[in-house]
Coordinates of C-alpha atoms in Angstrom, one line a residue:
M1 CA 31.2 205.0 75.4
L2 CA 31.4 202.0 77.7
F3 CA 29.5 201.6 80.9
N4 CA 32.7 200.3 82.5
S5 CA 34.9 203.2 81.5
L6 CA 36.2 206.4 83.1
D7 CA 34.5 208.4 80.2
F8 CA 31.1 207.1 81.4
A9 CA 31.9 207.7 85.1
I10 CA 32.3 211.4 84.2
F11 CA 29.5 211.6 81.7
L12 CA 26.7 210.1 83.8
P13 CA 27.0 212.4 86.9
L14 CA 27.2 215.5 84.7
V15 CA 24.0 214.5 82.8
F16 CA 22.3 213.6 86.0
L17 CA 23.1 217.0 87.6
L18 CA 22.0 218.9 84.5
Y19 CA 18.8 216.8 84.2
W20 CA 17.6 217.2 87.8
F21 CA 19.0 220.7 88.6
A22 CA 18.9 222.6 85.3
T23 CA 15.9 221.1 83.4
Q24 CA 13.7 219.6 86.1
F25 CA 10.8 222.0 85.8
N26 CA 10.6 221.7 82.0
L27 CA 9.7 218.4 80.5
R28 CA 10.7 219.5 77.0
F29 CA 14.1 220.6 78.1
Q30 CA 14.5 217.3 80.0
N31 CA 13.9 215.3 76.8
L32 CA 16.1 217.7 74.7
L33 CA 18.9 217.1 77.2
L34 CA 18.4 213.3 77.1
L35 CA 18.4 213.3 73.3
A36 CA 21.5 215.4 73.1
A37 CA 23.2 213.3 75.8
S38 CA 22.1 210.1 74.0
Y39 CA 23.5 211.4 70.6
F40 CA 26.8 212.4 72.3
F41 CA 26.9 209.0 74.1
Y42 CA 26.5 207.0 70.7
G43 CA 28.6 209.5 68.7
W44 CA 31.5 208.8 71.1
W45 CA 32.2 205.6 69.2
D46 CA 31.8 207.0 65.6
W47 CA 29.6 210.2 64.9
R48 CA 29.1 209.2 61.3
F49 CA 26.7 206.5 62.4
L50 CA 24.4 209.0 64.2
S51 CA 23.0 209.5 60.6
L52 CA 21.5 206.0 60.6
I53 CA 19.7 206.6 63.9
I54 CA 18.5 210.0 62.8
L55 CA 17.2 208.6 59.4
S56 CA 15.4 205.6 61.1
T57 CA 13.8 208.0 63.6
L58 CA 12.6 210.3 60.9
I59 CA 11.2 207.6 58.7
D60 CA 9.3 205.9 61.5
F61 CA 8.0 209.2 63.1
F62 CA 6.5 210.4 59.8
V63 CA 5.2 206.9 58.8
G64 CA 3.6 206.8 62.2
R65 CA 1.9 210.1 61.7
R66 CA 0.7 209.0 58.2
L67 CA -0.7 205.8 59.5
E68 CA -2.8 207.6 62.0
V69 CA -4.7 209.5 59.2
E70 CA -4.6 207.0 56.5
S71 CA -7.8 204.8 56.3
S72 CA -7.1 202.9 53.0
P73 CA -5.8 199.3 53.9
S74 CA -3.6 199.1 50.9
K75 CA -1.9 202.6 51.6
R76 CA -1.4 201.6 55.2
K77 CA 0.3 198.4 54.1
Y78 CA 2.5 200.4 51.8
L79 CA 3.4 202.8 54.7
L80 CA 4.3 199.8 56.9
L81 CA 6.3 198.3 54.1
V82 CA 8.3 201.6 53.7
S83 CA 9.3 201.3 57.3
I84 CA 10.1 197.7 57.3
V85 CA 12.2 197.9 54.1
A86 CA 14.1 201.1 55.2
N87 CA 15.0 199.7 58.7
L88 CA 15.8 196.1 57.7
G89 CA 17.5 197.4 54.6
M90 CA 19.9 199.4 56.6
L91 CA 20.4 196.6 59.1
G92 CA 20.9 194.1 56.3
F93 CA 23.4 196.1 54.5
F94 CA 25.6 196.9 57.4
K95 CA 25.4 193.6 59.1
Y96 CA 24.8 190.9 56.4
F97 CA 26.1 192.2 53.0
N98 CA 29.4 190.4 53.1
F99 CA 27.7 187.2 54.6
F100 CA 25.3 186.9 51.6
V101 CA 28.0 187.7 49.0
E102 CA 30.6 185.1 50.4
N103 CA 27.8 182.4 50.6
F104 CA 26.5 183.2 47.2
T105 CA 29.9 182.8 45.6
A106 CA 30.6 179.7 47.7
A107 CA 27.3 178.1 46.5
Y108 CA 28.2 178.6 42.8
S109 CA 31.6 177.2 43.4
L110 CA 30.0 173.9 44.3
F111 CA 29.0 173.6 40.6
G112 CA 32.4 174.4 39.4
I113 CA 31.5 178.1 38.6
T114 CA 33.9 180.7 39.8
L115 CA 32.5 184.2 40.3
N116 CA 34.5 187.3 40.8
S117 CA 33.1 188.7 44.1
Y118 CA 34.2 191.4 46.4
S119 CA 33.4 192.3 49.9
L120 CA 33.2 195.7 51.5
K121 CA 35.0 196.7 54.6
I122 CA 31.8 197.6 56.4
L123 CA 32.2 198.8 60.0
L124 CA 29.1 197.4 62.0
P125 CA 27.4 200.3 63.7
V126 CA 27.2 199.6 67.5
G127 CA 23.7 198.5 68.6
I128 CA 22.1 198.7 65.1
S129 CA 20.1 195.5 65.8
F130 CA 18.7 196.8 69.0
Y131 CA 17.5 200.3 68.0
T132 CA 16.3 199.0 64.6
F133 CA 14.0 196.5 66.4
Q134 CA 12.8 199.1 68.9
T135 CA 11.8 201.7 66.3
L136 CA 10.4 199.2 64.0
S137 CA 8.1 197.7 66.7
Y138 CA 6.7 201.4 67.1
T139 CA 5.6 201.4 63.4
I140 CA 4.2 197.9 63.6
D141 CA 2.1 198.7 66.7
V142 CA 0.9 201.9 65.3
Y143 CA -0.2 199.9 62.0
K144 CA -2.0 197.4 64.3
K145 CA -3.6 200.4 66.2
T146 CA -2.5 199.0 69.6
I147 CA -1.0 202.4 70.2
K148 CA -1.4 205.9 68.9
P149 CA 1.5 207.7 67.2
T150 CA 3.1 210.6 69.0
K151 CA 3.2 214.1 67.6
D152 CA 6.2 215.0 69.8
F153 CA 9.3 214.5 67.6
I154 CA 11.8 215.2 70.4
S155 CA 10.2 212.6 72.8
F156 CA 10.1 210.1 69.9
A157 CA 13.7 210.7 69.0
A158 CA 14.6 210.4 72.7
F159 CA 12.7 207.2 72.9
V160 CA 14.5 205.7 69.9
S161 CA 18.1 206.8 71.2
F162 CA 17.6 206.6 75.0
F163 CA 21.4 206.2 75.9
P164 CA 21.0 203.7 78.8
Q165 CA 19.5 201.0 76.6
L166 CA 20.5 202.3 73.1
V167 CA 23.5 199.9 72.2
A168 CA 22.5 196.6 73.8
G169 CA 18.9 196.8 75.1
P170 CA 16.6 196.0 76.6
I171 CA 14.7 196.4 73.4
E172 CA 11.8 198.5 74.7
R173 CA 8.2 198.7 73.3
A174 CA 6.8 202.2 72.5
K175 CA 3.8 201.4 74.7
N176 CA 6.0 201.1 77.8
L177 CA 8.8 203.5 77.3
L178 CA 7.4 206.3 75.0
P179 CA 4.7 207.5 77.5
Q180 CA 7.3 207.9 80.2
F181 CA 8.9 210.7 77.8
L182 CA 5.5 212.4 77.7
E183 CA 4.9 212.6 81.4
K184 CA 6.4 214.9 84.0
R185 CA 9.1 213.2 86.0
S186 CA 10.1 214.0 89.5
F187 CA 13.2 213.0 91.4
N188 CA 12.5 209.8 93.4
Y189 CA 15.3 209.0 96.1
H190 CA 14.2 205.5 96.6
Q191 CA 14.1 204.9 92.8
S192 CA 17.6 206.4 92.4
T193 CA 19.1 204.3 95.2
E194 CA 17.7 201.2 93.7
G195 CA 19.2 202.2 90.4
L196 CA 22.7 202.7 92.0
K197 CA 22.4 199.2 93.6
Q198 CA 21.4 197.8 90.3
I199 CA 24.4 199.4 88.6
L200 CA 26.7 198.2 91.2
W201 CA 25.4 194.7 90.8
G202 CA 25.8 195.0 87.0
L203 CA 29.3 196.3 87.2
F204 CA 30.2 193.4 89.5
K205 CA 28.8 190.8 87.1
K206 CA 30.6 192.4 84.1
M207 CA 34.0 193.4 85.6
V208 CA 34.5 190.8 88.2
I209 CA 32.7 187.7 86.7
A210 CA 32.6 188.1 83.0
D211 CA 35.9 189.8 82.3
N212 CA 37.8 187.3 84.4
C213 CA 36.0 184.3 82.9
A214 CA 36.9 185.7 79.5
E215 CA 40.6 185.3 80.2
Y216 CA 40.1 181.6 80.6
V217 CA 37.6 181.4 77.7
D218 CA 39.9 183.1 75.3
M219 CA 42.8 180.8 76.2
V220 CA 40.7 177.7 75.8
F221 CA 38.8 178.5 72.6
G222 CA 42.0 180.0 71.0
N223 CA 43.8 176.7 71.3
P224 CA 41.5 173.8 72.0
E225 CA 44.0 171.2 70.7
G226 CA 46.3 172.2 73.5
Y227 CA 44.1 171.3 76.4
P228 CA 42.4 168.1 77.6
G229 CA 38.7 167.5 77.5
S230 CA 38.2 168.6 81.1
V231 CA 39.6 172.0 80.5
L232 CA 37.6 172.4 77.4
L233 CA 34.5 171.6 79.3
L234 CA 35.5 174.1 82.0
G235 CA 36.1 176.7 79.3
A236 CA 32.5 176.1 77.9
V237 CA 31.0 176.4 81.4
L238 CA 33.0 179.6 82.0
F239 CA 31.8 181.1 78.8
A240 CA 28.3 180.5 80.0
F241 CA 29.0 182.6 83.0
Q242 CA 31.0 185.1 80.9
I243 CA 28.2 185.8 78.6
Y244 CA 25.6 185.9 81.3
G245 CA 27.6 188.2 83.5
D246 CA 28.5 190.3 80.5
F247 CA 25.0 190.7 79.0
S248 CA 22.9 190.6 82.3
G249 CA 25.4 192.9 83.8
Y250 CA 24.9 195.4 80.9
S251 CA 21.1 195.1 81.3
D252 CA 21.4 195.8 85.1
I253 CA 23.5 198.9 84.4
A254 CA 21.1 200.1 81.7
I255 CA 18.1 199.6 83.9
G256 CA 19.7 201.1 86.9
T257 CA 20.9 204.1 84.9
A258 CA 17.4 204.7 83.5
K259 CA 16.1 204.7 87.2
L260 CA 18.3 207.6 87.9
F261 CA 16.4 209.7 85.4
G262 CA 13.0 208.5 86.5
F263 CA 12.5 205.8 83.9
K264 CA 11.3 202.2 84.3
L265 CA 12.8 199.7 81.7
M266 CA 11.6 196.1 81.4
Q267 CA 13.5 193.2 83.1
N268 CA 15.7 191.7 80.5
F269 CA 17.0 188.6 82.5
A270 CA 15.1 186.7 85.1
Y271 CA 17.8 184.3 86.6
P272 CA 17.9 182.0 83.5
Y273 CA 20.4 179.6 84.8
F274 CA 17.9 178.4 87.4
S275 CA 15.6 177.2 84.6
R276 CA 14.2 173.7 84.6
D277 CA 13.7 173.3 80.9
M278 CA 14.7 175.2 77.7
A279 CA 11.3 176.8 77.5
E280 CA 11.7 178.4 80.8
F281 CA 15.3 179.3 79.9
W282 CA 14.0 181.4 76.9
R283 CA 11.3 183.0 78.9
R284 CA 14.2 184.2 81.3
W285 CA 17.1 185.0 78.8
H286 CA 17.1 188.2 77.0
I287 CA 13.4 188.6 77.6
S288 CA 13.0 191.8 75.4
L289 CA 14.3 190.0 72.2
S290 CA 12.4 186.7 73.0
T291 CA 9.1 188.6 73.4
W292 CA 9.8 190.7 70.3
F293 CA 10.1 187.6 68.2
R294 CA 7.1 186.1 70.0
D295 CA 4.9 189.2 69.2
Y296 CA 6.1 190.1 65.8
V297 CA 7.0 186.8 64.2
Y298 CA 5.8 183.7 66.1
I299 CA 2.1 184.9 66.8
P300 CA 1.6 186.4 63.3
L301 CA 2.9 183.0 61.7
G302 CA 0.1 181.3 63.9
G303 CA 2.0 180.6 67.1
S304 CA 0.8 177.5 68.8
R305 CA -2.3 177.3 66.7
G306 CA -2.6 175.1 63.8
N307 CA -1.5 171.6 63.4
R308 CA 1.7 170.0 64.9
A309 CA 3.7 170.6 61.6
M310 CA 2.9 174.3 61.6
Q311 CA 3.8 174.7 65.3
I312 CA 7.3 173.0 64.6
R313 CA 7.8 175.4 61.6
N314 CA 7.0 178.3 63.7
I315 CA 9.4 177.3 66.5
F316 CA 12.2 176.8 64.0
V317 CA 11.5 180.0 62.1
V318 CA 11.7 182.0 65.3
F319 CA 14.9 180.3 66.7
L320 CA 16.7 180.5 63.4
L321 CA 15.8 184.2 62.9
S322 CA 17.0 184.7 66.6
G323 CA 20.3 183.1 65.7
F324 CA 20.7 185.2 62.5
W325 CA 19.8 188.3 64.4
H326 CA 22.9 187.7 66.6
G327 CA 25.3 187.8 63.6
A328 CA 26.3 187.0 60.2
N329 CA 27.8 183.6 60.7
W330 CA 26.6 180.1 60.4
T331 CA 27.5 179.5 64.0
F332 CA 24.7 181.7 65.2
I333 CA 22.2 180.1 62.8
F334 CA 23.2 176.6 64.0
W335 CA 23.0 177.9 67.7
G336 CA 19.4 179.0 67.0
G337 CA 18.5 175.8 65.4
L338 CA 20.0 173.7 68.2
N339 CA 18.0 175.6 70.7
A340 CA 14.9 174.8 68.6
V341 CA 15.7 171.1 68.7
F342 CA 16.1 171.3 72.5
F343 CA 12.7 173.1 72.6
L344 CA 11.0 170.6 70.4
P345 CA 10.3 167.8 72.9
L346 CA 8.6 170.2 75.3
L347 CA 6.4 171.4 72.4
L348 CA 5.5 167.8 71.3
R349 CA 4.7 166.8 74.9
Q350 CA 3.0 170.2 75.5
T351 CA 5.0 170.8 78.6
N352 CA 6.6 174.0 77.5
R353 CA 4.5 176.2 79.8
Q354 CA 4.9 173.9 83.0
H355 CA 7.5 176.0 84.6
I356 CA 6.1 179.5 85.0
E357 CA 7.0 180.3 88.6
V358 CA 10.7 180.3 89.8
A359 CA 12.2 177.1 90.9
A360 CA 11.5 176.2 94.7
F361 CA 8.8 178.8 94.7
N362 CA 7.9 178.4 98.3
Q363 CA 11.1 176.8 99.5
V364 CA 14.7 177.7 100.3
Y365 CA 16.3 175.2 98.1
P366 CA 15.1 173.1 95.1
S367 CA 14.0 169.5 95.3
F368 CA 16.3 166.7 93.9
K369 CA 14.1 166.6 90.9
E370 CA 14.3 170.3 90.3
T371 CA 18.1 170.3 90.9
G372 CA 18.5 167.6 88.2
A373 CA 16.4 169.5 85.8
I374 CA 18.3 172.7 86.4
I375 CA 21.6 171.1 85.9
L376 CA 20.4 169.3 82.7
T377 CA 19.1 172.5 81.2
F378 CA 22.3 174.3 82.2
F379 CA 24.5 171.9 80.3
L380 CA 22.3 171.7 77.3
T381 CA 22.7 175.5 77.3
V382 CA 26.5 175.2 77.7
L383 CA 26.6 172.8 74.7
A384 CA 24.7 175.4 72.5
W385 CA 27.0 178.2 73.7
I386 CA 30.0 176.3 72.1
F387 CA 28.6 177.1 68.8
F388 CA 27.8 180.7 69.7
R389 CA 31.4 181.2 70.8
A390 CA 33.3 179.3 68.2
A391 CA 34.7 181.1 65.1
S392 CA 33.1 178.6 62.6
L393 CA 31.1 175.3 62.6
P394 CA 34.1 173.2 62.0
D395 CA 35.8 174.8 64.9
A396 CA 32.8 174.2 67.2
L397 CA 32.5 170.5 66.1
R398 CA 36.3 169.9 66.7
Y399 CA 36.0 171.6 70.1
I400 CA 33.1 169.2 71.1
L401 CA 34.8 166.1 69.7
R402 CA 38.1 167.0 71.6
M403 CA 36.0 167.7 74.7
M404 CA 34.4 164.3 74.7
D405 CA 37.5 162.1 74.5
Q406 CA 38.9 160.3 77.6
S407 CA 40.7 163.2 78.9
L408 CA 37.3 164.7 80.0
L409 CA 37.8 162.8 83.2
S410 CA 41.1 164.3 84.1
W411 CA 41.4 167.3 86.6
P412 CA 41.3 170.7 84.6
R413 CA 44.2 172.9 85.2
L414 CA 44.7 176.5 83.8
D415 CA 47.1 179.3 84.9
P416 CA 45.7 182.8 84.1
S417 CA 46.3 185.7 86.3
M418 CA 43.3 185.1 88.5
S419 CA 43.1 182.0 90.6
T420 CA 40.5 179.4 89.5
K421 CA 39.5 179.0 93.1
I422 CA 38.9 182.7 93.7
L423 CA 36.9 182.9 90.5
G424 CA 34.9 179.8 91.4
V425 CA 34.1 181.4 94.8
L426 CA 33.0 184.6 93.3
I427 CA 30.8 182.8 90.7
L428 CA 29.3 180.9 93.6
L429 CA 28.7 184.2 95.5
M430 CA 27.0 185.6 92.4
L431 CA 24.8 182.5 92.0
G432 CA 23.9 182.5 95.8
V433 CA 22.8 186.1 95.9
E434 CA 20.7 185.7 92.7
W435 CA 19.2 182.4 93.9
H436 CA 18.0 184.0 97.1
A437 CA 16.7 187.0 95.1
R438 CA 15.2 185.0 92.4
K439 CA 11.6 186.3 93.0
K440 CA 12.8 189.9 92.9
E441 CA 13.9 192.2 90.0
F442 CA 17.7 192.0 90.4
G443 CA 20.3 190.5 92.7
L444 CA 20.8 193.3 95.2
S445 CA 17.0 193.6 95.6
L446 CA 17.7 190.8 98.3
F447 CA 19.2 193.5 100.4
A448 CA 16.0 195.4 101.3
A449 CA 15.7 198.3 103.6
S450 CA 14.5 196.1 106.4
K451 CA 18.0 194.5 106.7
P452 CA 20.5 196.0 109.2
Q453 CA 22.1 198.9 107.3
I454 CA 25.6 198.0 108.5
L455 CA 25.3 194.6 106.8
R456 CA 24.1 196.1 103.5
W457 CA 26.9 198.7 103.4
I458 CA 29.5 196.0 104.3
F459 CA 28.3 193.9 101.3
Y460 CA 28.2 196.9 99.0
A461 CA 31.8 197.8 100.1
F462 CA 32.9 194.3 99.4
L463 CA 31.5 194.4 95.9
I464 CA 33.3 197.7 95.2
A465 CA 36.5 196.2 96.6
C466 CA 36.2 193.1 94.4
I467 CA 35.7 195.4 91.3
G468 CA 38.8 197.3 92.3
M469 CA 40.9 194.2 92.9
Y470 CA 39.9 192.1 90.1
M471 CA 38.9 194.5 87.2
Q472 CA 40.8 194.2 83.9
T473 CA 43.3 197.0 83.2
G474 CA 42.6 197.2 79.5
E475 CA 39.4 198.2 77.7
S476 CA 36.8 195.5 77.9
P477 CA 33.6 196.0 75.6
F478 CA 30.4 194.2 76.1
I479 CA 29.9 191.0 74.1
Y480 CA 26.6 192.1 72.7
F481 CA 28.0 195.3 71.3
Q482 CA 28.9 193.3 68.2
F483 CA 25.3 192.5 67.5

């Protein structure tokens, strides 16, 4: 079920009404309703894959219970290994089986050996990378004794499958989200109105910005030989805004929806295109995944401790794994490696922590130096996004070589259904709102209650009108559903 669908527009109010009017006085019934709604929400795509979520939930719940009473270090490690192998085994089979088979046979062919191989027509379960990491982090935290395992299976199952963030995050930690299922929740009008505003902002970014950028992007990346370098550059820039509007839009809708039910999810995007270097970008982009790899891979490897060679190794391991997490294609691995290369100079100069606060922290506009740094970081990101978007590494390299010829200096011209000028104005509007809200949780937080109410409602009506005028007529899934 898509957030930007009529199905969800019917589903959400029904669950909301049942949740607050039929079950509000019984916490267990509330959690049962959320669990049933979450399974229904996920099963809307393919009910068969519910078995994977249920199996993963059962394994980690009972492993967590055993870890609580087991004192033997070797047995505790064995229990942790059961969870890791089971979860990553399911993820690996459904997501990476064909990738490994194809590359294994290709490697042998280099030596003149032909192997008879086959690939399976495996349908990737939606959101498997997200809920696998979420439930796996629970077991790891219980093993490390940073949290206590829950004895409430319904609450734990609802935590694993919570429908607002089930299929594309944020990837929540048990220490943040699970206790919220164990505490009584009361309706909060302010929290709900904030949730609705965040949902509206997310729908605007997805349905107006991302989906209309996609029309250009698909045209250009589908036939790069047919366009001059300036159009290819425009296509790459628009993909940067497409993936940002798409994924941060999803996160806004997910976080806003959770607020309607009395839950607080972590911020997943903190205005990453205003970053002044790549280290800051990765502290602000897909925060839940970046911090997951930091806590469960980077720090256990040694983090920034050890000699310089170990630090470089740790950075590359994290970025390459992050790329591989995104998909079974060498383009994603190369994208991760390229980001590691961009990060490396900051690590070597030990300047990767210099931009903690937002740009122009006590000013309205950035300085010339900050502006230059933001633009440079953005275009490094755009270059990396080309590998993320391309179908293969050769396609990405041909795209870049074609983009870099003398036609790069020509004026870009495209003719999709939406005017480039209108789209440009709407992108600037989005950037303007988020720039002025960069210290806040999300874009529409800028419009606080202290503002004149008439101005707030005029702007909300304008956003709704934009969605009505510029939304795509066909189904438009979110990009990160494929991961």
